[in-house]
Amino acid sequence: MKMRRRRRRRRSPSSTPTPSSAAGRPPTGPTCPPCASRSWTSRGPPPWGHPGGHGGRGGGRRQPHGAGCQPGGPGSRGDAQRLAARLFHLDGFKRSQVAPFLRKNNEFSSLVAQEYLQLFQFGGQALDRALRTFLQALVLTGETQERERILGHFSRRFHHCNPGAFPSPDAVHTLTCAIMLLNTDLHGPRLGRAMTSSEFVANLSGMMDGQDFPKEMLKALYNSIRTEKLEWAVDEEEEEEEPGGGPAPPRKGSTSLVELPRQDGATTYRRGWLARKVLAEADGKKAPWGRRGWKPFQTVLKGTLLYFLKAGPPRRGSEPPGTPPAEAEEPLGVHHALAERASKYTKRPHVFRLQTADQRVLLFQAPSEEEMSSWISRINLAAALLSSPPFPAAVGSQRRFARPILPAAPSRSPPEEQHRAHEEWMERVAQELFEHQRNLPEKRGRARDLDEYRVKKEYLLYERRRYETYVQVLETWINSGAQDLEGWEAQAGAVAAPPEPPNLTKAHSSPSLAPESAPPAGVRVKRNISERRTVRKVIPKRNKNLL
């Protein structure tokens, strides 16, 4: 009787069979394209990126999901194994489509990631060599937490293959993230002074489950990353599309542009004449006196790079008219940058201020007010569209404020995803600023603590203003159809450009002169004797020694 009841329960129509419980029989109804069906291999992956349902290309009615058909749906280990095998062998998928199935925070995505990593054999390999092999198999994309989740699966697999190398998977994960940050610090575009081997060892002090990593191992990893940077996987189609043109334009001097991302096929947002003045170099260091002068350049904004071209000698007739001059200044990256009107600079008209990801500060003068607003709008648009999510700040034993690392690689996400990511970061920065202002330092505290509090507050205020600008620019870009730059600029000029500064000018000679009657440049204005006496600073004799 018990056996019959069990069989009846199994045949009961109220229970929902799964592919794994059907004793090898195919499930009824539509099957999952990436998991079970083999008919999708000739056509590639589903056109909707497998988000949440099945349906034809012709707009047919969407059918309910099968078991384990998407990263967010329920599925058995058998479904996860089949999907992981197809992802590993790129059977109907590209390298850029592998990470979305491994980075989600749900049970089925974790099963797929476990089965996917089971296909890698890291036994006897060093951590950097295993990481290079893993990064060549997929394109590591997504938010910071999602990428850390994928690296967590890699760390557990490496620890399983090499159980005696590290005490726990958490130690492997900590060192893996440190290697990723080290690679960005050593080979990133102009991030200031590179991290030294001793600093890399000091930052990881006590991070191996409360103990120190072996210094010889850390030094070997540092030398390996410094000698050979981590290479990121790309799709084969993108490699074929890249033109095999000549060498990149040279920097000022003999160094090449190997650190900067290639801009082949990037959109040219604007070109025109600008005068440039450098206020601060990398890491916010004040520019030397000899480099602060104004210099005119033919400026081109292409992708995330600003090219500064000098007026060269006349060209030969055989050269095409669009060829840039042979002599060019070092290009400037505008990823994670912010362009604003320089309201505090009153010596020249039509001047805007640009602060870059590596804390450079520059002033640019445009020929007219309209061109200045156009440059501000388009620089902020390029930065908002192409800035990738930042990496977390470097972890160290000293609890000091550290800025997150801003990657220079351009983002490939659509404008809607960029807008959503910038909104999340804007809310996160606003919350962090609120908590920071609540926890005021002690008035009689150490000077270092007070200085760190001030630096972090200034950084958070700037980041909030930057993300607010990005969100506003992308909102107008999406609403305008995201196609025509001229039409978008006419619609979003008031939003993209900061407000006008107040109309306050300095008095030139006396209060009786109107602001419009300013003397021309180079003409000295004579003052009355009474005015000279009123301006002169009178110092009593008894206070001269105190100055």
Coordinates of C-alpha atoms in Angstrom, one line a residue:
M1 CA 0.0 0.0 0.0
K2 CA 2.8 2.4 0.8
M3 CA 4.5 1.8 -2.5
R4 CA 1.2 2.4 -4.4
R5 CA 0.6 5.6 -2.6
R6 CA 4.1 6.8 -3.4
R7 CA 3.6 6.0 -7.1
R8 CA 0.2 7.8 -7.1
R9 CA 1.8 10.8 -5.5
R10 CA 4.5 10.8 -8.2
R11 CA 1.9 10.6 -10.9
S12 CA -0.2 13.3 -9.3
P13 CA -0.8 16.2 -11.7
S14 CA -0.4 18.7 -8.8
S15 CA 3.3 18.1 -8.6
T16 CA 5.6 19.9 -11.0
P17 CA 8.2 17.6 -12.6
T18 CA 11.7 18.8 -13.3
P19 CA 14.1 17.6 -15.9
S20 CA 16.3 16.0 -13.2
S21 CA 13.3 14.1 -11.7
A22 CA 11.8 12.8 -14.9
A23 CA 14.2 9.8 -15.1
G24 CA 15.9 10.9 -18.2
R25 CA 12.8 11.9 -20.1
P26 CA 12.6 15.4 -21.7
P27 CA 10.4 17.9 -19.8
T28 CA 7.0 18.7 -21.2
G29 CA 6.5 22.2 -22.6
P30 CA 9.1 24.6 -23.9
T31 CA 12.7 23.8 -23.0
C32 CA 15.4 26.2 -22.0
P33 CA 17.6 27.3 -24.9
P34 CA 20.9 27.7 -23.1
C35 CA 20.4 24.7 -20.8
A36 CA 18.8 21.8 -22.7
S37 CA 18.0 22.6 -26.3
R38 CA 20.8 22.1 -28.8
S39 CA 18.9 23.9 -31.6
W40 CA 20.2 27.3 -30.3
T41 CA 23.8 26.5 -31.1
S42 CA 23.5 27.3 -34.8
R43 CA 21.6 30.5 -34.1
G44 CA 23.6 31.7 -31.0
P45 CA 22.3 32.5 -27.6
P46 CA 18.8 33.9 -27.2
P47 CA 18.5 37.5 -28.5
W48 CA 17.1 38.8 -25.2
G49 CA 20.2 37.8 -23.2
H50 CA 18.2 35.2 -21.3
P51 CA 16.5 37.6 -18.8
G52 CA 13.2 36.0 -17.9
G53 CA 11.1 34.0 -20.3
H54 CA 10.9 32.3 -23.7
G55 CA 9.3 33.5 -26.8
G56 CA 9.9 33.8 -30.5
R57 CA 11.6 36.6 -32.3
G58 CA 8.4 37.5 -34.0
G59 CA 6.8 38.7 -30.8
G60 CA 4.9 35.5 -29.9
R61 CA 3.4 34.9 -26.5
R62 CA 6.1 34.3 -23.8
Q63 CA 6.0 30.9 -22.2
P64 CA 6.9 30.1 -18.6
H65 CA 10.5 29.2 -17.8
G66 CA 11.8 25.7 -17.6
A67 CA 14.0 24.5 -14.7
G68 CA 17.2 26.4 -14.5
C69 CA 16.8 28.5 -17.6
Q70 CA 18.2 31.7 -16.3
P71 CA 20.6 32.9 -13.6
G72 CA 17.8 33.9 -11.4
G73 CA 15.5 30.8 -11.8
P74 CA 15.5 27.5 -9.9
G75 CA 17.3 24.6 -11.4
S76 CA 19.0 21.3 -10.6
R77 CA 22.7 20.5 -10.6
G78 CA 22.3 18.7 -13.9
D79 CA 21.0 21.8 -15.6
A80 CA 23.9 23.8 -14.1
Q81 CA 26.4 21.3 -15.4
R82 CA 25.0 21.4 -18.9
L83 CA 25.0 25.2 -18.9
A84 CA 28.5 25.4 -17.4
A85 CA 29.8 23.1 -20.1
R86 CA 28.4 25.2 -22.8
L87 CA 29.8 28.4 -21.2
F88 CA 33.2 26.8 -20.8
H89 CA 33.4 25.6 -24.4
L90 CA 31.7 28.8 -25.8
D91 CA 29.0 26.7 -27.3
G92 CA 26.6 29.3 -28.6
F93 CA 28.0 32.0 -26.3
K94 CA 30.7 34.7 -26.4
R95 CA 33.2 35.4 -23.7
S96 CA 31.4 38.6 -22.8
Q97 CA 28.2 36.5 -22.1
V98 CA 29.7 34.1 -19.6
A99 CA 30.0 36.5 -16.6
P100 CA 26.3 37.3 -16.3
F101 CA 25.5 33.6 -15.6
L102 CA 28.1 33.5 -12.8
R103 CA 27.8 36.8 -10.9
K104 CA 24.2 36.7 -9.7
N105 CA 23.5 36.3 -6.0
N106 CA 21.1 33.3 -6.1
E107 CA 21.4 29.5 -5.8
F108 CA 21.3 28.6 -9.5
S109 CA 24.0 31.1 -10.4
S110 CA 26.2 29.7 -7.7
L111 CA 25.6 26.2 -9.0
V112 CA 26.6 27.3 -12.5
A113 CA 29.7 29.0 -11.2
Q114 CA 30.8 26.0 -9.2
E115 CA 30.3 23.6 -12.1
Y116 CA 32.1 26.1 -14.4
L117 CA 35.1 26.4 -12.2
Q118 CA 35.2 22.6 -11.9
L119 CA 36.4 22.6 -15.5
F120 CA 39.5 24.5 -14.6
Q121 CA 42.6 22.7 -13.3
F122 CA 44.8 25.0 -11.2
G123 CA 46.8 22.3 -9.4
G124 CA 50.4 23.1 -9.0
Q125 CA 50.1 26.6 -10.5
A126 CA 51.0 29.9 -8.9
L127 CA 48.1 32.2 -8.0
D128 CA 49.0 34.8 -10.7
R129 CA 49.3 32.2 -13.4
A130 CA 45.9 30.7 -12.5
L131 CA 44.4 34.1 -12.4
R132 CA 45.8 34.9 -15.9
T133 CA 44.3 31.6 -17.2
F134 CA 40.9 32.4 -15.7
L135 CA 40.7 36.0 -17.0
Q136 CA 41.4 34.7 -20.6
A137 CA 38.3 32.5 -20.5
L138 CA 35.7 35.2 -19.8
V139 CA 35.2 39.0 -19.8
L140 CA 35.0 40.1 -16.2
T141 CA 32.1 42.6 -16.2
G142 CA 29.5 43.8 -13.9
E143 CA 29.3 45.9 -10.7
T144 CA 32.0 45.7 -8.1
Q145 CA 30.2 43.2 -5.9
E146 CA 29.4 41.0 -8.9
R147 CA 33.0 40.9 -10.0
E148 CA 34.1 40.1 -6.4
R149 CA 31.6 37.3 -6.4
I150 CA 33.1 35.8 -9.5
L151 CA 36.6 36.1 -8.0
G152 CA 35.3 34.5 -4.9
H153 CA 34.3 31.4 -6.9
F154 CA 37.8 31.4 -8.5
S155 CA 39.4 31.6 -5.0
R156 CA 37.5 28.6 -3.7
R157 CA 38.4 26.6 -6.8
F158 CA 42.1 27.5 -6.5
H159 CA 42.1 26.6 -2.8
H160 CA 40.5 23.3 -3.6
C161 CA 43.2 22.5 -6.2
N162 CA 46.0 23.7 -3.9
P163 CA 44.9 23.1 -0.3
G164 CA 48.3 23.5 1.2
A165 CA 49.2 26.9 -0.4
F166 CA 46.8 29.0 1.7
P167 CA 44.9 28.4 5.0
S168 CA 41.5 29.3 3.6
P169 CA 39.6 30.4 0.5
D170 CA 39.2 33.9 2.1
A171 CA 42.9 34.3 2.2
V172 CA 43.1 33.4 -1.5
H173 CA 40.3 35.9 -2.2
T174 CA 42.0 38.7 -0.3
L175 CA 45.3 38.2 -2.2
T176 CA 43.4 37.9 -5.6
C177 CA 41.7 41.2 -5.1
A178 CA 45.0 42.7 -4.0
I179 CA 46.6 41.5 -7.3
M180 CA 43.8 43.0 -9.3
L181 CA 44.3 46.4 -7.6
L182 CA 48.1 46.1 -8.0
N183 CA 47.7 45.5 -11.7
T184 CA 45.6 48.6 -12.1
D185 CA 48.0 50.7 -10.0
L186 CA 51.1 49.6 -12.0
H187 CA 49.7 49.6 -15.5
G188 CA 46.8 52.1 -15.2
P189 CA 46.9 55.4 -17.1
R190 CA 48.7 58.0 -15.1
L191 CA 47.5 57.1 -11.6
G192 CA 50.4 58.9 -9.9
R193 CA 53.4 57.2 -8.3
A194 CA 53.3 53.5 -8.7
M195 CA 53.0 51.2 -5.6
T196 CA 56.4 49.8 -4.5
S197 CA 57.1 46.2 -3.4
S198 CA 57.4 47.2 0.2
E199 CA 54.1 49.1 0.1
F200 CA 52.4 46.0 -1.4
V201 CA 53.7 43.8 1.4
A202 CA 52.8 46.4 4.1
N203 CA 49.2 46.7 2.8
L204 CA 48.7 43.0 3.2
S205 CA 50.0 42.8 6.7
G206 CA 47.8 40.5 8.8
M207 CA 45.4 39.8 6.0
M208 CA 45.9 36.0 5.8
D209 CA 43.4 35.1 8.4
G210 CA 45.1 37.3 11.0
Q211 CA 48.6 36.3 9.9
D212 CA 51.1 37.7 7.4
F213 CA 51.5 36.3 3.9
P214 CA 55.1 35.1 3.2
K215 CA 57.1 38.0 2.0
E216 CA 58.9 36.1 -0.7
M217 CA 55.6 35.0 -2.2
L218 CA 54.3 38.6 -2.2
K219 CA 57.5 39.9 -3.8
A220 CA 57.3 37.2 -6.5
L221 CA 53.7 38.2 -7.2
Y222 CA 54.7 41.8 -7.4
N223 CA 57.5 41.2 -9.8
S224 CA 55.3 39.0 -11.9
I225 CA 52.6 41.6 -12.3
R226 CA 55.1 44.4 -12.8
T227 CA 56.8 42.5 -15.6
E228 CA 53.7 41.2 -17.3
K229 CA 50.3 42.9 -16.7
L230 CA 47.1 40.9 -16.5
E231 CA 45.5 40.6 -20.0
W232 CA 41.7 40.8 -20.3
A233 CA 39.8 38.5 -22.6
V234 CA 38.0 40.0 -25.6
D235 CA 35.6 38.5 -28.1
E236 CA 37.0 37.2 -31.3
E237 CA 34.8 39.5 -33.4
E238 CA 36.2 42.5 -31.6
E239 CA 39.8 41.4 -32.3
E240 CA 38.9 41.1 -36.0
E241 CA 37.3 44.5 -36.1
E242 CA 40.3 46.3 -34.7
P243 CA 42.2 47.8 -37.6
G244 CA 45.9 47.0 -37.8
G245 CA 46.9 50.5 -38.5
G246 CA 50.2 52.2 -37.7
P247 CA 51.6 53.0 -34.3
A248 CA 49.8 55.2 -31.8
P249 CA 50.5 58.9 -31.8
P250 CA 53.6 59.6 -29.8
R251 CA 53.7 61.5 -26.5
K252 CA 55.8 64.6 -26.0
G253 CA 59.2 63.0 -25.9
S254 CA 60.0 59.4 -26.7
T255 CA 57.5 57.4 -24.6
S256 CA 54.6 55.7 -26.2
L257 CA 50.9 55.4 -25.2
V258 CA 50.9 51.8 -24.1
E259 CA 49.2 52.6 -20.8
L260 CA 46.2 54.4 -22.4
P261 CA 43.3 52.4 -23.8
R262 CA 43.0 52.2 -27.5
Q263 CA 40.4 54.5 -29.1
D264 CA 40.0 52.8 -32.5
G265 CA 36.5 53.4 -33.8
A266 CA 35.6 55.6 -30.9
T267 CA 33.1 58.5 -31.3
T268 CA 34.5 62.0 -31.9
Y269 CA 32.4 64.2 -29.7
R270 CA 34.0 67.6 -30.5
R271 CA 37.0 69.3 -32.0
G272 CA 38.1 72.9 -32.0
W273 CA 40.7 75.4 -30.6
L274 CA 41.2 75.7 -26.9
A275 CA 43.8 77.5 -24.7
R276 CA 45.0 75.3 -21.8
K277 CA 46.4 76.1 -18.4
V278 CA 47.6 73.4 -16.0
L279 CA 46.9 74.1 -12.3
A280 CA 47.6 70.7 -10.7
E281 CA 49.3 67.6 -12.0
A282 CA 48.7 64.0 -11.1
D283 CA 47.7 63.3 -7.4
G284 CA 46.8 67.0 -7.1
K285 CA 50.4 68.3 -7.0
K286 CA 50.7 71.9 -7.9
A287 CA 52.1 72.4 -11.4
P288 CA 55.6 74.0 -11.6
W289 CA 55.8 77.6 -12.4
G290 CA 57.1 77.1 -15.9
R291 CA 54.1 74.9 -16.9
R292 CA 51.3 77.1 -15.7
G293 CA 51.1 79.4 -18.8
W294 CA 48.3 79.4 -21.3
K295 CA 49.0 77.5 -24.5
P296 CA 46.7 77.1 -27.6
F297 CA 45.9 73.7 -29.0
Q298 CA 43.7 72.2 -31.7
T299 CA 41.8 69.9 -29.3
V300 CA 39.9 66.7 -30.2
L301 CA 37.6 64.8 -27.8
K302 CA 37.5 61.2 -29.1
G303 CA 36.1 58.6 -26.8
T304 CA 37.6 59.1 -23.3
L305 CA 40.7 61.0 -24.5
L306 CA 41.4 64.6 -25.2
Y307 CA 44.1 65.1 -27.9
F308 CA 46.1 68.3 -28.0
L309 CA 47.5 68.9 -31.4
K310 CA 50.0 71.7 -32.2
A311 CA 50.0 73.8 -35.3
G312 CA 52.6 72.1 -37.4
P313 CA 54.3 72.9 -40.7
P314 CA 52.3 72.9 -44.0
R315 CA 51.4 69.4 -45.2
R316 CA 52.4 67.7 -48.4
G317 CA 49.9 67.3 -51.1
S318 CA 49.9 63.5 -50.8
E319 CA 48.7 63.5 -47.2
P320 CA 45.0 63.3 -46.5
P321 CA 43.4 66.5 -45.1
G322 CA 42.2 64.8 -41.9
T323 CA 45.7 63.7 -40.8
P324 CA 46.7 65.2 -37.4
P325 CA 49.9 67.1 -37.0
A326 CA 53.0 65.1 -36.3
E327 CA 53.8 66.9 -33.1
A328 CA 51.2 66.3 -30.4
E329 CA 51.0 66.7 -26.6
E330 CA 50.3 63.9 -24.2
P331 CA 46.5 63.0 -24.4
L332 CA 44.4 63.5 -21.4
G333 CA 41.8 60.9 -20.2
V334 CA 38.4 62.3 -19.3
H335 CA 37.0 59.1 -17.7
H336 CA 35.5 59.9 -14.3
A337 CA 36.2 63.5 -15.0
L338 CA 34.0 66.6 -14.4
A339 CA 33.9 69.8 -16.4
E340 CA 32.5 72.9 -14.8
R341 CA 32.5 76.6 -15.4
A342 CA 35.5 78.3 -13.7
S343 CA 33.4 80.9 -11.8
K344 CA 36.3 81.8 -9.5
Y345 CA 38.7 82.6 -12.4
T346 CA 38.0 86.2 -13.6
K347 CA 41.2 87.0 -15.5
R348 CA 39.9 85.6 -18.8
P349 CA 36.4 85.1 -20.3
H350 CA 34.9 81.8 -21.4
V351 CA 37.0 79.6 -19.1
F352 CA 35.9 76.2 -17.7
R353 CA 37.6 73.9 -15.3
L354 CA 38.3 70.2 -15.7
Q355 CA 39.3 67.8 -13.0
T356 CA 40.3 64.3 -14.0
A357 CA 40.3 60.9 -12.3
D358 CA 44.0 61.2 -11.2
Q359 CA 43.2 64.6 -9.6
R360 CA 44.6 66.8 -12.4
V361 CA 43.1 70.2 -12.6
L362 CA 43.2 72.2 -15.8
L363 CA 41.6 75.4 -17.1
F364 CA 40.5 75.7 -20.7
Q365 CA 39.5 78.9 -22.5
A366 CA 37.0 78.7 -25.4
P367 CA 36.6 81.3 -28.2
S368 CA 33.0 82.1 -27.2
E369 CA 30.3 81.4 -24.6
E370 CA 28.5 78.9 -26.8
E371 CA 31.6 76.9 -27.5
M372 CA 32.5 76.8 -23.8
S373 CA 29.0 75.4 -22.9
S374 CA 29.4 72.9 -25.7
W375 CA 32.7 71.6 -24.5
I376 CA 31.4 71.3 -20.9
S377 CA 28.3 69.4 -22.0
R378 CA 30.2 67.0 -24.3
I379 CA 33.0 66.2 -22.0
N380 CA 30.5 65.4 -19.2
L381 CA 28.5 63.3 -21.7
A382 CA 31.6 61.3 -22.8
A383 CA 32.6 60.7 -19.1
A384 CA 29.1 59.6 -18.1
L385 CA 28.7 57.2 -21.0
L386 CA 32.2 55.6 -20.9
S387 CA 33.2 55.6 -17.2
S388 CA 33.4 52.1 -15.9
P389 CA 32.4 51.3 -12.3
P390 CA 35.2 52.1 -9.8
F391 CA 37.2 49.4 -8.0
P392 CA 37.2 49.4 -4.2
A393 CA 40.0 51.2 -2.5
A394 CA 43.2 49.4 -1.5
V395 CA 42.9 47.5 1.8
G396 CA 45.6 48.1 4.4
S397 CA 46.3 47.6 8.0
Q398 CA 46.4 51.4 8.6
R399 CA 42.9 52.7 8.7
R400 CA 43.4 55.7 6.6
F401 CA 41.2 57.2 3.9
A402 CA 42.0 55.9 0.5
R403 CA 40.3 56.8 -2.8
P404 CA 38.8 54.0 -4.9
I405 CA 40.6 53.1 -8.1
L406 CA 38.9 54.5 -11.2
P407 CA 39.6 52.2 -14.2
A408 CA 40.5 53.8 -17.5
A409 CA 39.0 51.0 -19.7
P410 CA 35.8 52.4 -21.4
S411 CA 32.5 50.9 -20.3
R412 CA 30.5 48.9 -22.8
S413 CA 27.2 49.2 -21.0
P414 CA 24.2 50.9 -22.7
P415 CA 23.2 54.3 -21.5
E416 CA 20.3 52.9 -19.4
E417 CA 22.6 50.7 -17.4
Q418 CA 25.2 53.5 -17.0
H419 CA 22.4 55.8 -15.7
R420 CA 21.3 53.2 -13.2
A421 CA 24.9 52.6 -12.0
H422 CA 25.6 56.3 -11.6
E423 CA 22.4 56.7 -9.6
E424 CA 23.4 53.9 -7.2
W425 CA 26.8 55.4 -6.7
M426 CA 25.3 58.9 -6.2
E427 CA 23.0 57.5 -3.4
R428 CA 25.9 55.6 -1.9
V429 CA 28.2 58.7 -1.9
A430 CA 25.4 60.8 -0.4
Q431 CA 24.8 58.3 2.4
E432 CA 28.5 58.1 3.1
L433 CA 28.7 61.9 3.2
F434 CA 25.8 62.0 5.7
E435 CA 27.5 59.5 8.0
H436 CA 30.8 61.3 7.6
Q437 CA 29.3 64.7 8.7
R438 CA 27.6 63.1 11.6
N439 CA 30.8 61.7 13.1
L440 CA 32.7 64.9 13.6
P441 CA 36.3 64.6 14.9
E442 CA 37.3 65.9 18.2
K443 CA 38.4 69.6 18.3
R444 CA 41.5 68.7 20.2
G445 CA 42.3 65.6 18.1
R446 CA 45.4 64.9 16.2
A447 CA 46.2 67.1 13.2
R448 CA 46.4 64.0 11.0
D449 CA 42.8 63.0 11.9
L450 CA 41.5 66.5 11.3
D451 CA 43.3 66.6 7.9
E452 CA 41.9 63.2 6.9
Y453 CA 38.4 64.3 7.8
R454 CA 38.8 67.4 5.7
V455 CA 40.2 65.5 2.7
K456 CA 37.5 62.9 2.8
K457 CA 34.7 65.5 3.1
E458 CA 36.1 67.4 0.1
Y459 CA 36.3 64.2 -1.9
L460 CA 32.7 63.1 -1.0
L461 CA 31.3 66.6 -1.9
Y462 CA 33.1 66.4 -5.3
E463 CA 32.0 62.9 -6.0
R464 CA 28.3 63.8 -5.2
R465 CA 28.5 66.7 -7.6
R466 CA 30.1 64.6 -10.3
Y467 CA 27.5 61.8 -10.1
E468 CA 24.7 64.3 -10.0
T469 CA 26.0 65.8 -13.2
Y470 CA 26.4 62.4 -14.8
V471 CA 22.8 61.4 -13.9
Q472 CA 21.4 64.7 -15.3
V473 CA 23.4 64.4 -18.5
L474 CA 22.3 60.8 -19.1
E475 CA 18.7 61.6 -18.4
T476 CA 18.6 64.2 -21.2
W477 CA 20.6 61.9 -23.5
I478 CA 18.2 59.0 -23.1
N479 CA 15.1 61.3 -23.5
S480 CA 16.5 62.8 -26.7
G481 CA 16.9 59.4 -28.3
A482 CA 20.7 59.1 -27.8
Q483 CA 21.5 59.7 -31.5
D484 CA 22.1 63.3 -32.5
L485 CA 24.7 65.3 -30.5
E486 CA 23.6 68.7 -31.9
G487 CA 19.9 68.1 -31.0
W488 CA 20.8 66.8 -27.6
E489 CA 23.1 69.7 -26.9
A490 CA 20.4 72.2 -27.8
Q491 CA 17.9 70.4 -25.5
A492 CA 20.3 69.8 -22.6
G493 CA 22.5 72.9 -22.6
A494 CA 20.8 74.3 -19.4
V495 CA 21.2 71.0 -17.6
A496 CA 24.7 70.1 -18.6
A497 CA 26.3 73.5 -18.1
P498 CA 26.6 74.8 -14.5
P499 CA 24.7 78.0 -13.7
E500 CA 26.1 81.4 -14.5
P501 CA 28.3 83.0 -11.9
P502 CA 27.1 86.2 -10.2
N503 CA 27.8 89.4 -12.2
L504 CA 30.4 90.9 -9.8
T505 CA 33.4 92.7 -11.1
K506 CA 36.3 94.4 -9.5
A507 CA 36.4 98.2 -9.2
H508 CA 39.2 99.5 -11.4
S509 CA 40.0 103.0 -10.1
S510 CA 37.2 104.6 -8.0
P511 CA 33.6 103.7 -7.1
S512 CA 32.4 106.4 -9.4
L513 CA 33.4 104.3 -12.5
A514 CA 30.8 102.0 -14.0
P515 CA 31.7 98.3 -14.4
E516 CA 31.3 98.6 -18.2
S517 CA 33.9 101.4 -18.4
A518 CA 36.8 99.2 -17.6
P519 CA 40.1 100.5 -19.0
P520 CA 41.7 98.5 -21.8
A521 CA 44.5 96.0 -21.0
G522 CA 47.9 97.6 -20.7
V523 CA 46.7 101.1 -19.7
R524 CA 47.7 102.3 -16.3
V525 CA 45.1 104.1 -14.2
K526 CA 46.3 107.1 -12.2
R527 CA 44.8 107.4 -8.7
N528 CA 44.3 110.6 -6.6
I529 CA 46.6 111.2 -3.7
S530 CA 43.6 110.8 -1.3
E531 CA 42.9 107.4 -2.7
R532 CA 46.5 106.3 -2.4
R533 CA 46.5 107.3 1.3
T534 CA 43.3 105.5 2.0
V535 CA 44.6 102.3 0.5
R536 CA 48.0 102.5 2.2
K537 CA 48.3 100.3 5.3
V538 CA 49.2 102.3 8.4
I539 CA 51.3 100.3 10.9
P540 CA 52.0 101.8 14.4
K541 CA 55.7 101.8 15.4
R542 CA 55.1 99.6 18.4
N543 CA 53.7 96.8 16.3
K544 CA 56.4 96.7 13.6
N545 CA 58.5 94.2 15.4
L546 CA 55.5 91.8 15.7
L547 CA 55.1 91.4 11.9

